[in-house]
Every structure is written in C-alpha cells, then in structure tokens.
Amino acid sequence: QVQLVESGGGLVQAGGSLRLSCAASGRAFSSYSMGWFRQAPGKGREFVAAIRWSASTEYADSVKGRFTISRDNGKNMVYLQMNSLKPEDTAVYYCAARGLKYSSTFYPQSDRAYDYWGQGTQVTVSS
C-alpha cells in the first residue's frame, strides 16, 4: 500500500519559516488528494491544509496567509511552506493521503477522509 514519510521539522523562533516535505510511495500519486494535520501535546488532531488531485487547495483559518501547500507529481512529493510561525503552531505535523474515489464526497477537514498517514514530524516554535 501507500507509505508516507514526512521530513523538515525542527526548532525555529517565532516569525521564522520552515518547509515540511512528504514523500509518497505508490503508482497513482497524481490521483491522490493530500492533507496536512497537526497535533499539539494534550490536544486533538487539527486540520491544517489540503490539496486535491486537481490542485485546488484549502486551509484552516488559523494558517491562512501564512502556510502554503503544494505538490510535485513528478516526484511524488507534497510540501507545506510555513511562514510567520507562531508558538501556537508547535505540534507534530502529519501528512495524509486519500485515494481517488468516485462514489463519495471529499471533506478535507476530516481526518476520516484519508486512507494513509505518515509517522509525523515535530515542529517547535520558540517565543
């Protein structure tokens, strides 16, 4: 099946930038919709951003204007560019993938919409 591996997490100061990468296995990456979620200590999993197979995007209100999701189908990669980072962005960030489906509606904000998940990468923003 599909495996997802995140990288690029680390420690940055408030106001700084970081780019996360997600490498996907599989032969049908261009047909997957992809998402990023995050989970802070003691809190639930939170939607961050999504990019559909059609390349349309969606963002959580908390990151609009600061984060950008993109994909490179030739490399089976999805990225999350994070700018103007805040301490409240501190969390483990997870990459997720949804296979192309013809008989269901895609709700990007729901973690139940995705079929595959990566192991996560830690992002820490100091104040």
Coordinates of C-alpha atoms in Angstrom, one line a residue, residues 19-127:
R19 CA 9.2 23.8 4.9
L20 CA 7.9 20.3 5.5
S21 CA 8.1 17.6 2.9
C22 CA 6.1 14.4 2.5
A23 CA 7.4 11.6 0.2
A24 CA 4.8 9.2 -1.0
S25 CA 5.1 5.7 -2.4
G26 CA 2.7 4.3 -5.0
R27 CA 2.0 4.4 -8.7
A28 CA -1.0 6.7 -8.6
F29 CA 0.2 9.8 -6.6
S30 CA -1.2 12.2 -9.1
S31 CA -4.7 10.9 -8.4
Y32 CA -4.4 11.3 -4.6
S33 CA -5.7 14.2 -2.6
M34 CA -3.3 15.2 0.2
G35 CA -3.6 16.8 3.6
W36 CA -1.6 18.1 6.5
F37 CA -2.8 17.8 10.1
R38 CA -1.1 18.7 13.4
Q39 CA -1.4 17.6 17.0
A40 CA -0.2 19.6 20.0
P41 CA 0.5 17.9 23.4
G42 CA -2.7 17.2 25.2
K43 CA -4.9 18.3 22.2
G44 CA -6.7 16.6 19.4
R45 CA -5.7 16.3 15.8
E46 CA -6.3 19.6 13.9
F47 CA -6.7 20.1 10.1
V48 CA -4.1 22.4 8.6
A49 CA -4.2 22.3 4.8
A50 CA -5.2 20.1 1.9
I51 CA -4.5 19.9 -1.9
R52 CA -6.8 17.9 -4.2
W53 CA -5.7 15.8 -7.1
S54 CA -7.0 18.8 -9.2
A55 CA -4.5 21.1 -7.4
S56 CA -7.2 23.1 -5.6
T57 CA -6.3 24.0 -2.0
E58 CA -8.0 24.5 1.3
Y59 CA -6.6 25.9 4.6
A60 CA -7.6 26.2 8.2
D61 CA -8.4 29.7 9.2
S62 CA -5.6 29.7 11.7
V63 CA -2.9 29.3 9.0
K64 CA -4.4 31.2 6.0
G65 CA -2.0 33.7 4.6
R66 CA 1.0 32.1 6.4
F67 CA 1.1 28.5 5.1
T68 CA 1.1 27.2 1.6
I69 CA 0.5 23.6 0.5
S70 CA 1.9 22.4 -2.9
R71 CA 2.7 19.2 -4.7
D72 CA 5.1 17.9 -7.3
N73 CA 3.5 14.9 -9.0
G74 CA 6.7 14.0 -10.9
K75 CA 8.5 13.4 -7.6
N76 CA 5.6 12.0 -5.6
M77 CA 6.0 14.9 -3.1
V78 CA 3.8 17.2 -1.2
Y79 CA 5.1 20.3 0.7
L80 CA 3.9 22.6 3.4
Q81 CA 5.7 26.0 3.4
M82 CA 5.2 27.6 6.8
N83 CA 5.9 31.3 7.2
S84 CA 5.4 33.8 10.1
L85 CA 5.4 30.9 12.6
K86 CA 3.9 31.4 16.0
P87 CA 4.4 29.4 19.2
E88 CA 0.9 28.0 18.9
D89 CA 2.0 26.3 15.7
T90 CA 4.1 24.0 17.8
A91 CA 2.9 20.4 17.1
V92 CA 3.6 17.1 15.5
Y93 CA 2.7 17.5 11.8
Y94 CA 1.2 14.6 9.9
C95 CA 0.9 14.0 6.1
A96 CA -2.2 12.2 4.9
A97 CA -3.4 10.8 1.5
R98 CA -6.8 10.0 0.1
G99 CA -7.1 7.7 -3.0
L100 CA -9.3 8.8 -5.8
K101 CA -12.9 7.9 -5.1
Y102 CA -15.9 8.1 -7.5
S103 CA -18.8 7.5 -5.1
S104 CA -18.1 9.7 -2.1
T105 CA -17.6 13.3 -1.3
F106 CA -14.3 14.6 0.0
Y107 CA -14.3 16.6 3.2
P108 CA -10.6 17.7 3.6
Q109 CA -11.0 18.9 7.2
S110 CA -12.0 15.4 8.4
D111 CA -9.2 13.0 9.3
R112 CA -11.6 10.2 8.5
A113 CA -11.5 11.2 4.8
Y114 CA -7.9 10.0 4.4
D115 CA -6.7 6.5 3.8
Y116 CA -3.0 6.7 4.6
W117 CA -0.9 8.5 7.2
G118 CA 2.8 9.3 7.8
Q119 CA 4.6 9.0 11.1
G120 CA 4.7 12.7 11.8
T121 CA 7.5 15.3 12.2
Q122 CA 7.9 17.7 15.2
V123 CA 7.7 21.4 14.7
T124 CA 8.6 23.6 17.7
V125 CA 8.3 27.4 17.6
S126 CA 10.0 29.3 20.4
S127 CA 8.8 32.7 21.7

